[in-house]
Short mmCIF file of C-alpha atoms in Angstrom, two decimals:
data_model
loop_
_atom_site.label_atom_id
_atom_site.label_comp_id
_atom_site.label_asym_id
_atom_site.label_seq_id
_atom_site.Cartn_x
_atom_site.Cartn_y
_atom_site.Cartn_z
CA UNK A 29 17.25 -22.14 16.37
CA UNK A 30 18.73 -22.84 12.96
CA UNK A 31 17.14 -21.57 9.85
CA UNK A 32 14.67 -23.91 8.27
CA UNK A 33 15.92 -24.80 5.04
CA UNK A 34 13.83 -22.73 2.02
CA UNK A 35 11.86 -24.78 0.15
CA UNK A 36 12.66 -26.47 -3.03
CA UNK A 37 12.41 -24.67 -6.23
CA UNK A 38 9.65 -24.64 -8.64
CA UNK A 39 10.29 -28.03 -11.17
CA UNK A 40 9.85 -26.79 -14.40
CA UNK A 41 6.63 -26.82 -16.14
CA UNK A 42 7.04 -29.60 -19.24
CA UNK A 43 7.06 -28.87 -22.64
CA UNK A 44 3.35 -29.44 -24.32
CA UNK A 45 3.28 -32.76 -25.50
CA UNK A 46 4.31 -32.53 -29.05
CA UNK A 47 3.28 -35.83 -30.54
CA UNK A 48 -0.19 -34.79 -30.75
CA UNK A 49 -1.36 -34.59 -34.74
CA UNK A 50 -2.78 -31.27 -36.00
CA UNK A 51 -6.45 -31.88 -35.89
CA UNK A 52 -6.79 -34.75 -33.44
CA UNK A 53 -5.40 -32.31 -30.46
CA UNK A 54 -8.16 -32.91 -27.63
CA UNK A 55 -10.50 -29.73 -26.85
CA UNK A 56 -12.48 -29.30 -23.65
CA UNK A 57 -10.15 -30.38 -20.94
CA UNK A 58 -12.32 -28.61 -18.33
CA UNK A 59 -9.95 -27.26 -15.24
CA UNK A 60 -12.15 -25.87 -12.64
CA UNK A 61 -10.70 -22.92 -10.38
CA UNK A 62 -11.66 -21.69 -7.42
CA UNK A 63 -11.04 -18.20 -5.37
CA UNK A 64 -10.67 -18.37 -1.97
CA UNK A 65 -9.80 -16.58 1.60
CA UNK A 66 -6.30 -17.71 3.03
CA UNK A 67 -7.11 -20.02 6.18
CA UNK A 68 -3.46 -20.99 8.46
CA UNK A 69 -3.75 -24.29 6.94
CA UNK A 70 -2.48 -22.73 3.61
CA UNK A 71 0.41 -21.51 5.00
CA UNK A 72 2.96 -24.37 3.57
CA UNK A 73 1.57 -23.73 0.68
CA UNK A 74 1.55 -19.65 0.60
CA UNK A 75 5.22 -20.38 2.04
CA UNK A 76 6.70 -22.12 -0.97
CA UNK A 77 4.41 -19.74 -3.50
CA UNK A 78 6.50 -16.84 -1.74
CA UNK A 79 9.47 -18.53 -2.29
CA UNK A 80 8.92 -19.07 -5.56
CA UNK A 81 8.05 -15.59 -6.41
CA UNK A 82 11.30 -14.90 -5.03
CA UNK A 83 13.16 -17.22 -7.42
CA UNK A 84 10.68 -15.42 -10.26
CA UNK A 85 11.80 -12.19 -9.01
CA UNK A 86 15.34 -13.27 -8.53
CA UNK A 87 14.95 -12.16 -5.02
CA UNK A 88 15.73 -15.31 -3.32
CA UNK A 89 18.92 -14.16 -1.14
CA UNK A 90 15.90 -11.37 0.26
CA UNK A 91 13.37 -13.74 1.41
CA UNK A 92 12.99 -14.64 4.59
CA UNK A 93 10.25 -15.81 4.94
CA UNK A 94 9.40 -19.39 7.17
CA UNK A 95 6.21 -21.10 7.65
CA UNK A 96 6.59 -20.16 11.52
CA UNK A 97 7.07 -16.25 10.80
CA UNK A 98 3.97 -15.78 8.45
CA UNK A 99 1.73 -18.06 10.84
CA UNK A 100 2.06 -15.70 13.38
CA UNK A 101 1.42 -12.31 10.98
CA UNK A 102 -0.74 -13.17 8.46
CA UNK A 103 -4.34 -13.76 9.74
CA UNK A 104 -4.42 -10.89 12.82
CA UNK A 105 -7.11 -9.04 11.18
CA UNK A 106 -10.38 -10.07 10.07
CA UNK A 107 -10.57 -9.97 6.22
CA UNK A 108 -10.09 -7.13 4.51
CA UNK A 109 -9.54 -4.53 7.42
CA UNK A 110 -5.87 -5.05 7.02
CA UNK A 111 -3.92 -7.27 4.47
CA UNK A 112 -5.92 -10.39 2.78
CA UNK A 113 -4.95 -13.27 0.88
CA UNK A 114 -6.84 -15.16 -1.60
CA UNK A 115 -5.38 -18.43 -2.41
CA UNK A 116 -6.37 -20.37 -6.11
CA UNK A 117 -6.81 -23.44 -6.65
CA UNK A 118 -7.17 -25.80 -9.73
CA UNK A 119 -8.77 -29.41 -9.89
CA UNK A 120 -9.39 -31.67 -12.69
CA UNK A 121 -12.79 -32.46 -10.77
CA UNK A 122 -15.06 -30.14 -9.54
CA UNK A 123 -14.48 -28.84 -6.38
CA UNK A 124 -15.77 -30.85 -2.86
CA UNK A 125 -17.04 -27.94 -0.60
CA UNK A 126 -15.82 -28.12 2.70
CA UNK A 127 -17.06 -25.99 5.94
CA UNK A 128 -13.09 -25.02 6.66
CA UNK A 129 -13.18 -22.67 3.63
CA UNK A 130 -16.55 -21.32 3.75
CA UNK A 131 -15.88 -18.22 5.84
CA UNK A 132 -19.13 -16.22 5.35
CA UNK A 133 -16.90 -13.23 5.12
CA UNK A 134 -16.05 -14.53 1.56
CA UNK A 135 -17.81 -17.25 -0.15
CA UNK A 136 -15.76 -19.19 -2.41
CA UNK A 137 -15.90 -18.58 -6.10
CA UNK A 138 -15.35 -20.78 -8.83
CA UNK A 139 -15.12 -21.04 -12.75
CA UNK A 140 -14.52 -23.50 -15.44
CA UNK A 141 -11.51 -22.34 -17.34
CA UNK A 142 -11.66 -24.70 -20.93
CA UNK A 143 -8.14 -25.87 -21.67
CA UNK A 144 -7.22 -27.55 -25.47
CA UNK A 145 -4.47 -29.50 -23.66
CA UNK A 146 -4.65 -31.08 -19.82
CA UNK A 147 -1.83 -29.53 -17.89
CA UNK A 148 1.07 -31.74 -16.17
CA UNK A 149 1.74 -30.18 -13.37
CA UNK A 150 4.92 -31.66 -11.91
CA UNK A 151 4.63 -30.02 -8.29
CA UNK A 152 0.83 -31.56 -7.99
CA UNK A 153 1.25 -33.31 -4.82
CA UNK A 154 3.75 -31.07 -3.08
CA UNK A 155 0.67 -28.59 -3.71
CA UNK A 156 -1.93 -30.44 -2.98
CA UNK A 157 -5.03 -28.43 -0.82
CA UNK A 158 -4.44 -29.17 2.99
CA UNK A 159 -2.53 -31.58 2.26
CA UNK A 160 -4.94 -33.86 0.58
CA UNK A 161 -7.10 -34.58 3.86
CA UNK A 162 -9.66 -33.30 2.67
CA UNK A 163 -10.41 -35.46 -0.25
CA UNK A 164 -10.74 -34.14 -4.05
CA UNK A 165 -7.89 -33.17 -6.56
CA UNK A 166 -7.55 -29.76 -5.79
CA UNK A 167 -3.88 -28.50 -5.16
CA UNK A 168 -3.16 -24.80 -4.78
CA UNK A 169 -1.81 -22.95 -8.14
CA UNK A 170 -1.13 -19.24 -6.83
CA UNK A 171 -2.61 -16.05 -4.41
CA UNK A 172 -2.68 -12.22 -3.97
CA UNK A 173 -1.94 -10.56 -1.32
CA UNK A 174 -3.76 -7.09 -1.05
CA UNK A 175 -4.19 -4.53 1.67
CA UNK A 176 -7.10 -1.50 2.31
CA UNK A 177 -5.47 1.88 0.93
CA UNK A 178 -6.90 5.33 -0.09
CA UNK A 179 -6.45 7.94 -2.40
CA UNK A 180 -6.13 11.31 -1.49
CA UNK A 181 -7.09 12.96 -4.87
CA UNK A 182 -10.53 10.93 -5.50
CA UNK A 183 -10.96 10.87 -0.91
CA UNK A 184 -11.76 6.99 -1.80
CA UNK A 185 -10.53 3.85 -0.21
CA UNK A 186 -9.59 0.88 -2.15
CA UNK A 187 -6.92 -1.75 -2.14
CA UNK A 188 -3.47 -2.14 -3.05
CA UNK A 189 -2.95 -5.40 -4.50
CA UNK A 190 0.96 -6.17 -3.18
CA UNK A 191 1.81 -9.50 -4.78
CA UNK A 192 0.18 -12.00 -7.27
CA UNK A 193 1.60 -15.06 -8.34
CA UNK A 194 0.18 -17.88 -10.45
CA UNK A 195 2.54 -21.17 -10.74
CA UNK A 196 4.38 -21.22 -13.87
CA UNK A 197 2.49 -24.11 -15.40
CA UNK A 198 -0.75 -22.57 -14.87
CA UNK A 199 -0.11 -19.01 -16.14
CA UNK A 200 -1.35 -18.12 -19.60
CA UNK A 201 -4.77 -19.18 -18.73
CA UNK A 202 -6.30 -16.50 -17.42
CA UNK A 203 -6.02 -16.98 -13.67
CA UNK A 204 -3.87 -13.80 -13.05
CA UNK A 205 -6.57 -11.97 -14.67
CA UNK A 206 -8.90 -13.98 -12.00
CA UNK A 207 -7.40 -13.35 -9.38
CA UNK A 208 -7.31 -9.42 -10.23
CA UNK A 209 -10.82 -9.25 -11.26
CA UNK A 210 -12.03 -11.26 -7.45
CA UNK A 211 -10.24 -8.28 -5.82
CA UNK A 212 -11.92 -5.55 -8.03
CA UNK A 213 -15.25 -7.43 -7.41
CA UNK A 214 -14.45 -7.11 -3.50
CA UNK A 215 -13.54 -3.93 -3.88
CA UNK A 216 -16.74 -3.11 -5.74
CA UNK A 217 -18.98 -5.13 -3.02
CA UNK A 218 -17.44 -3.28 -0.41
CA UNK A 219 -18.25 -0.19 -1.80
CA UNK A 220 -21.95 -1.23 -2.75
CA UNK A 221 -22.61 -1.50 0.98
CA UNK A 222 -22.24 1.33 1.89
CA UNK A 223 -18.31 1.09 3.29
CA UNK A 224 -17.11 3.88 0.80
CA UNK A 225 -19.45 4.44 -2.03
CA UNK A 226 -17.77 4.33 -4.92
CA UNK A 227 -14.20 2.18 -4.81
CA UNK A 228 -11.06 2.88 -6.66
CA UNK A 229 -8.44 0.34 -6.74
CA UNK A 230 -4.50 1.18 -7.49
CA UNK A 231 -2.51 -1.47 -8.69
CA UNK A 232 1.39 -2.04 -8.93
CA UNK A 233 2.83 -5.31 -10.20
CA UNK A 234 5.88 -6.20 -10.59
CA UNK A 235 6.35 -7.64 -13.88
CA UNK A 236 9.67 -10.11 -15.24
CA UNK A 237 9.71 -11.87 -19.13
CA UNK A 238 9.33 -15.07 -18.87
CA UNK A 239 12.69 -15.45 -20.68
CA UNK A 240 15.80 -15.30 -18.72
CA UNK A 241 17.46 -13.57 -21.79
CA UNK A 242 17.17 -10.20 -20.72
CA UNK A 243 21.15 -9.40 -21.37
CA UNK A 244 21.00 -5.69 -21.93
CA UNK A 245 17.62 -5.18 -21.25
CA UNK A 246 15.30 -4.42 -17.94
CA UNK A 247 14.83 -7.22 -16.04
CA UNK A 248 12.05 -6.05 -13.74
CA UNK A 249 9.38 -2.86 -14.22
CA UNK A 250 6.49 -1.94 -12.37
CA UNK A 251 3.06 -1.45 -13.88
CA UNK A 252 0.46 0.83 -12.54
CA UNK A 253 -3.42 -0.11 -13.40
CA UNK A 254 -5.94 1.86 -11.74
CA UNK A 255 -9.45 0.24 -11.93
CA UNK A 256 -12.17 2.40 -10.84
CA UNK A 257 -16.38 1.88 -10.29
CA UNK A 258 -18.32 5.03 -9.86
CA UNK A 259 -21.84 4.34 -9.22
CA UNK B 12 -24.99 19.72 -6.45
CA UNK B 13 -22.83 21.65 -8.00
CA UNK B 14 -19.21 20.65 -7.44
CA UNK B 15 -17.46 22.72 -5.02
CA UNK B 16 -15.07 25.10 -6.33
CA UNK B 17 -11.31 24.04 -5.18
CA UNK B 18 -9.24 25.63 -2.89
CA UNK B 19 -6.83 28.35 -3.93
CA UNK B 20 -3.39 27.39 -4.95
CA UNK B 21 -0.92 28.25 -2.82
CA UNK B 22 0.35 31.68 -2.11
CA UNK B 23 4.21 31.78 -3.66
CA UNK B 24 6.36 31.59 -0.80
CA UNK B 25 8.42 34.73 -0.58
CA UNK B 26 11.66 35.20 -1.34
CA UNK B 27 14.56 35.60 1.46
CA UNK B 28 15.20 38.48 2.88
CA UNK B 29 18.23 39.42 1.28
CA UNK B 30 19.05 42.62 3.22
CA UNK B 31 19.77 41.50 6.39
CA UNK B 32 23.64 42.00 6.42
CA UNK B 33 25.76 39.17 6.73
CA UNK B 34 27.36 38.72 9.96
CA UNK B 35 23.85 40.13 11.72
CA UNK B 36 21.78 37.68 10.09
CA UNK B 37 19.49 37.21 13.59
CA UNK B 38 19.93 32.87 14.90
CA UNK B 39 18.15 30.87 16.56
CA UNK B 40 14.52 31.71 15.27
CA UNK B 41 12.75 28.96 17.15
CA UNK B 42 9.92 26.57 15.17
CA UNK B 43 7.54 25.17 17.24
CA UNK B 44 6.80 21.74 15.71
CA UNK B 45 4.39 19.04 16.64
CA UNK B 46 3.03 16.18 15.08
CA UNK B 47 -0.19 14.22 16.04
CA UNK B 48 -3.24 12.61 14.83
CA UNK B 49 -5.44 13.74 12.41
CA UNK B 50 -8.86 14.81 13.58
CA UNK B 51 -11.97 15.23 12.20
CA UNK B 52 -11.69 19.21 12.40
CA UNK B 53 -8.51 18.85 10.37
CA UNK B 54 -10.50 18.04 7.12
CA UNK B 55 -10.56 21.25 5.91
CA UNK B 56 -6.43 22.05 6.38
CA UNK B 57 -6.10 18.34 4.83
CA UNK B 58 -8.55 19.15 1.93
CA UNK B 59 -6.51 22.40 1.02
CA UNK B 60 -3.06 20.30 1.62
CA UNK B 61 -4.07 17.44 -1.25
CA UNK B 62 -4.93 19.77 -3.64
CA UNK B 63 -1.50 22.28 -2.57
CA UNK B 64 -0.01 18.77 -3.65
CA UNK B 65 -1.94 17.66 -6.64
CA UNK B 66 -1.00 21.22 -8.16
CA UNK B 67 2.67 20.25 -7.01
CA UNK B 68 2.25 17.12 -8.77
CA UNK B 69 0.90 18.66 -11.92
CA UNK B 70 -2.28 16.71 -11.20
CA UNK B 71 -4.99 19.02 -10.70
CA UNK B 72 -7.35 17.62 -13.14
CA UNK B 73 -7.13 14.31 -11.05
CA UNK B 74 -7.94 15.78 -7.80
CA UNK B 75 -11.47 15.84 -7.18
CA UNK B 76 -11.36 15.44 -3.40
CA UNK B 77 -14.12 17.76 -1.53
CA UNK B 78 -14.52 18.22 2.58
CA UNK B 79 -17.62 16.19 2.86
CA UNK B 80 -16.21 13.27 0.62
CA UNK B 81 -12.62 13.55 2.96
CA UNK B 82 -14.83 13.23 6.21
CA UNK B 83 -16.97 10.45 5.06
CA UNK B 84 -14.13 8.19 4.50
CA UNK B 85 -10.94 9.15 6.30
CA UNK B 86 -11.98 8.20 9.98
CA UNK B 87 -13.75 4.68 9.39
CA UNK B 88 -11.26 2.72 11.71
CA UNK B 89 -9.17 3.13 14.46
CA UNK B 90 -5.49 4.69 13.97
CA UNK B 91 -3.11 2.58 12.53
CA UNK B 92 -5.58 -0.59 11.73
CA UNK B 93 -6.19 1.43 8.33
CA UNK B 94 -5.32 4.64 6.49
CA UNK B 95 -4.16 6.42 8.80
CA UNK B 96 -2.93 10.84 8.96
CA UNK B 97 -0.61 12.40 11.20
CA UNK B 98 -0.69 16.26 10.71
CA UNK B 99 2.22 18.53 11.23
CA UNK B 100 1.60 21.79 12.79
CA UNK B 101 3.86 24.79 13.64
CA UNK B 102 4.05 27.40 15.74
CA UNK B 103 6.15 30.20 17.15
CA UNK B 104 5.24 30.11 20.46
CA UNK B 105 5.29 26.68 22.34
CA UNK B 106 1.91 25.14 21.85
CA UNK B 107 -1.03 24.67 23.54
CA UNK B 108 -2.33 21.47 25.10
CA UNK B 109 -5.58 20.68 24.29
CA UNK B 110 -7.31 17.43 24.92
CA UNK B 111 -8.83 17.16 21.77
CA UNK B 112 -5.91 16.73 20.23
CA UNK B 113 -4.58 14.20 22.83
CA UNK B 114 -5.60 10.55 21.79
CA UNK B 115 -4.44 7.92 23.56
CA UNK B 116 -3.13 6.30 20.45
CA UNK B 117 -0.84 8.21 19.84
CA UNK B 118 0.89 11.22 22.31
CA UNK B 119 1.74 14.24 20.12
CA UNK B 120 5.32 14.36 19.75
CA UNK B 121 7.22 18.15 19.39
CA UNK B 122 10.26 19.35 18.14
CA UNK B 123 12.08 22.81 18.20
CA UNK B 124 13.64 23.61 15.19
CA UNK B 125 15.87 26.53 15.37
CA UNK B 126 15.94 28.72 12.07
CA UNK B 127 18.51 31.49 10.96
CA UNK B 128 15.48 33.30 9.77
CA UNK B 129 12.39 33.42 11.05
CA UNK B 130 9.57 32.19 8.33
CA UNK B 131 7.02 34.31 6.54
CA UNK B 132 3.62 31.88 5.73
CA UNK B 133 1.66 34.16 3.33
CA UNK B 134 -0.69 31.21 3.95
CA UNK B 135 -1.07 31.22 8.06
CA UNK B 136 -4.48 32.32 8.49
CA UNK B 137 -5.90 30.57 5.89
CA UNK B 138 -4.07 27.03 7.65
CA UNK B 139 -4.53 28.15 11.33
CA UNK B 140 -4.92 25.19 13.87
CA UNK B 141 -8.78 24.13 14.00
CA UNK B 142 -9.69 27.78 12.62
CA UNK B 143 -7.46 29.35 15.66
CA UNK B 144 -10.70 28.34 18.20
CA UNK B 145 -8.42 26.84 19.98
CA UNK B 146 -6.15 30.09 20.39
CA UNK B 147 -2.25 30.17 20.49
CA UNK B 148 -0.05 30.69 16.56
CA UNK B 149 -0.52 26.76 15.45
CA UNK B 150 -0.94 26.36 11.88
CA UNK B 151 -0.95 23.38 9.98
CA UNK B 152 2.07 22.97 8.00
CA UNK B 153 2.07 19.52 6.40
CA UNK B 154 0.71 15.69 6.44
CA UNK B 155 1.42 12.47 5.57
CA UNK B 156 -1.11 9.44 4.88
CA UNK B 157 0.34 5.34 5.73
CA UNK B 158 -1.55 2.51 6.18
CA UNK B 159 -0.66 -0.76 7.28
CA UNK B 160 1.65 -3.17 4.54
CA UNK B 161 3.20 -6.53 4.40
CA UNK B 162 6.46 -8.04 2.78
CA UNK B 163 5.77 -11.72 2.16
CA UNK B 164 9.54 -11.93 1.71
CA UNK B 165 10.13 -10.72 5.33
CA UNK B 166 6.71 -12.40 6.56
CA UNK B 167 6.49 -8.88 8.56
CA UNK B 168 3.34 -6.66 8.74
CA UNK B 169 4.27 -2.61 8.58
CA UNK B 170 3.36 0.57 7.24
CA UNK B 171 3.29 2.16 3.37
CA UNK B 172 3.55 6.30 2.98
CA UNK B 173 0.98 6.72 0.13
CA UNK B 174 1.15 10.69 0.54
CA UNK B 175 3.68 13.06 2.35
CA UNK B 176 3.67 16.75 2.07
CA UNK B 177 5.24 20.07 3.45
CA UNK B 178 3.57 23.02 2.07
CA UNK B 179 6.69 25.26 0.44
CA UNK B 180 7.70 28.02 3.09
CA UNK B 181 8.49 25.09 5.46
CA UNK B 182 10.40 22.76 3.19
CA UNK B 183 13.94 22.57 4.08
CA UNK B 184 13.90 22.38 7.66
CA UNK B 185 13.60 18.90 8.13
CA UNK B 186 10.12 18.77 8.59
CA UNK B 187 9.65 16.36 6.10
CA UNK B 188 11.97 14.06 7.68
CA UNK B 189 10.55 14.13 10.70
CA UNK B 190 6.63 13.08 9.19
CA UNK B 191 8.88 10.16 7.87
CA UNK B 192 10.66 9.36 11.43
CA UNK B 193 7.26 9.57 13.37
CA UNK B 194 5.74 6.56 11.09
CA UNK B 195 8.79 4.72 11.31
CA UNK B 196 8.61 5.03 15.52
CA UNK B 197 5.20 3.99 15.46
CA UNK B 198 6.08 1.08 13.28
CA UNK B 199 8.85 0.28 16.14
CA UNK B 200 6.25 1.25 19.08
CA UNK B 201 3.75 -1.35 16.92
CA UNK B 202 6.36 -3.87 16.80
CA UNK B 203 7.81 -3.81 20.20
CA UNK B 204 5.00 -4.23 21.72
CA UNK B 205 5.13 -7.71 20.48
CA UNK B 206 2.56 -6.36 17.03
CA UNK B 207 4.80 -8.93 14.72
CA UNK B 208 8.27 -8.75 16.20
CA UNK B 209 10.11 -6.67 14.26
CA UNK B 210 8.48 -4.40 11.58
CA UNK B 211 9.67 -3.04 8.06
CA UNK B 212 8.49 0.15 6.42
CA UNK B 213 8.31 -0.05 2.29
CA UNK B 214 8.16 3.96 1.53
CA UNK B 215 7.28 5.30 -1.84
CA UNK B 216 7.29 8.69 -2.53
CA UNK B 217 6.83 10.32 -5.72
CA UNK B 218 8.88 13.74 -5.51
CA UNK B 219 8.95 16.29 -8.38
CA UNK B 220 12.26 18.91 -8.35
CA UNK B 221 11.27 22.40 -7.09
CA UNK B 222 11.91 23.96 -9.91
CA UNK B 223 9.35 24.14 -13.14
CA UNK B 224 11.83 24.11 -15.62
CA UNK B 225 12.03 20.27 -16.38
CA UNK B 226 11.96 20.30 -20.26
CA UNK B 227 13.24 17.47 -21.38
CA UNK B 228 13.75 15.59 -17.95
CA UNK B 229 11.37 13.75 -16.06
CA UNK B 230 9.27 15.58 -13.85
CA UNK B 231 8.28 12.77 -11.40
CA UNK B 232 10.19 9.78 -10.38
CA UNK B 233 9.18 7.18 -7.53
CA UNK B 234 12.04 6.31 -5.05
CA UNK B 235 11.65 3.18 -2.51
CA UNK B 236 12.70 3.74 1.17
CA UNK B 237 13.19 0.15 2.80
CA UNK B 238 13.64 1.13 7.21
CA UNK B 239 13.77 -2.16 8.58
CA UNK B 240 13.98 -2.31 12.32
CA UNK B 241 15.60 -5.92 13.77
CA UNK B 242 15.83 -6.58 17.34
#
């Protein structure tokens, strides 16, 4: 069977409207967000955020990826026993609840984030949440990918946040940070009920400037964070 | 409760012989080796092993593992769905069978390593197979911790070393190497048996040189092992 064809780059994000007078700039753009568990419908999407990763990375000759390949892998284990995704998404409206993504393992969260300027985000439909069946204006805008580990020096488990990718337009914004702090908070639950006591959580990102004029210097560098909740 | 004190460092291994004559230099010392899965009666080898490593890593003051926290949180799921430890015993007479150590998940595997010189473990007693209830010369020599990964690039589940370590007398003989092969097997068992296809290890090891005098170098340095297995 041939190779499906990877998917199409990210389009980049637009400059911010500059013809906006100092002073008259609008405030209170509201942009609601919302946390939630991977379901196989996702998968086009998580497909061309991998991709794009890759291009951020500038990884693309290593990924392999297809929309066939992680079907079949990702969702073997129940939540959080193995590796996990949590997908974002962004609306301009709030969000329409829907049974499909209320998995009682992990109840959807959700926050306003207030933004001076709307966003124009030129891969909107290509994005959009199960394909727009489902109603609303939500389209998907990034996800981690974390797995269960343990450290041997504290005897704690914890998880091991892989990769985490927000879509360029929507970075800066505070949904990285969102997206870190829902896994911390699992982490933390987890650990409140009794699963390991206290949690520890040991993070590596990898890390690129957003400017491709790194000439000279490191291109890529990992970052270690280690967040950790004693009770 | 008072914190329980740590195990001892390790004994210094002792130097060579170095009057055996060369050209009588006694061959083929055999080393039994075997490699299984951790058991619950292993906590107290695995407790001494962490901190034998922490020291090795210069990061006592980090290590606060105990036997009662190790126990509580290392066995919570089946092999190889979590965190999982295969422990590395030696011995220098063939070993015993005993059906405690035989899970189903996982046959132990042995090896015979023949030595030029037989080895002198200050530290045998104190590391003797499940107290030496069990009779025969085991003792544990080593461990290493994995736990199920994923590459998105590669859509392809598969297995991250977070901790590997040979206590020092048996360094050198490949025993290291062969912690490392049994994980990548299992990864191959896991993946022919139709687990996710083909499966790819992501290794990361932090390794420190042997000897202390590192002024002005970097003691610790991470290196990536990529084993991918295609079929």
């Amino acid at each position: 069977m041939a190779a499906a064809a990877p998917p199409p780059p990210p389009s980049p994000a637009p400059e911010a409207p500059n013809d906006v007078p100092q002073g008259s700039t609008p405030r209170g753009h509201p942009l609601f967000a919302r946390i939630r568990l991977a379901h196989p419908t996702d998968v086009p999407h998580i497909h061309k955020l991998i991709h794009q990763m890759a291009v951020f990375e500038r990884l693309s000759d290593q990924c392999i990826a297809t929309e066939a390949s992680l079907s079949s892998t990702l969702f073997t284990s129940p939540p959080f026993q193995s590796f996990t995704i949590f997908v974002l998404e962004v609306s301009h409206t709030p969000f329409v609840e829907h049974l499909q993504y209320n998995n009682p393992a992990y109840p959807p969260i959700t926050k306003v984030v207030n933004l001076d300027l709307p966003i124009n985000d030129p891969d909107r439909d290509l994005f959009r949440s199960n394909g727009g069946v489902l109603g609303g204006d939500a389209c998907v805008a990034g996800f981690v990918l974390f797995f269960p580990n343990y450290s041997t020096f504290l005897a704690k488990p914890g998880f091991y946040i892989e990769d985490l990718f927000v879509r360029e337009c929507y970075r800066r914004k505070g949904l990285g940070k969102m997206l870190l702090s829902a896994v911390a908070k699992q982490a933390v639950k987890m650990g409140s009920g009794g699963f390991a006591g206290s949690l520890v959580m040991l993070l590596m990102l990898m890390l690129m400037p957003s400017s491709s004029s790194s000439l000279g210097n490191f291109h890529t560098f990992f970052v270690g964070f280690r967040i950790q909740e004693m009770k």
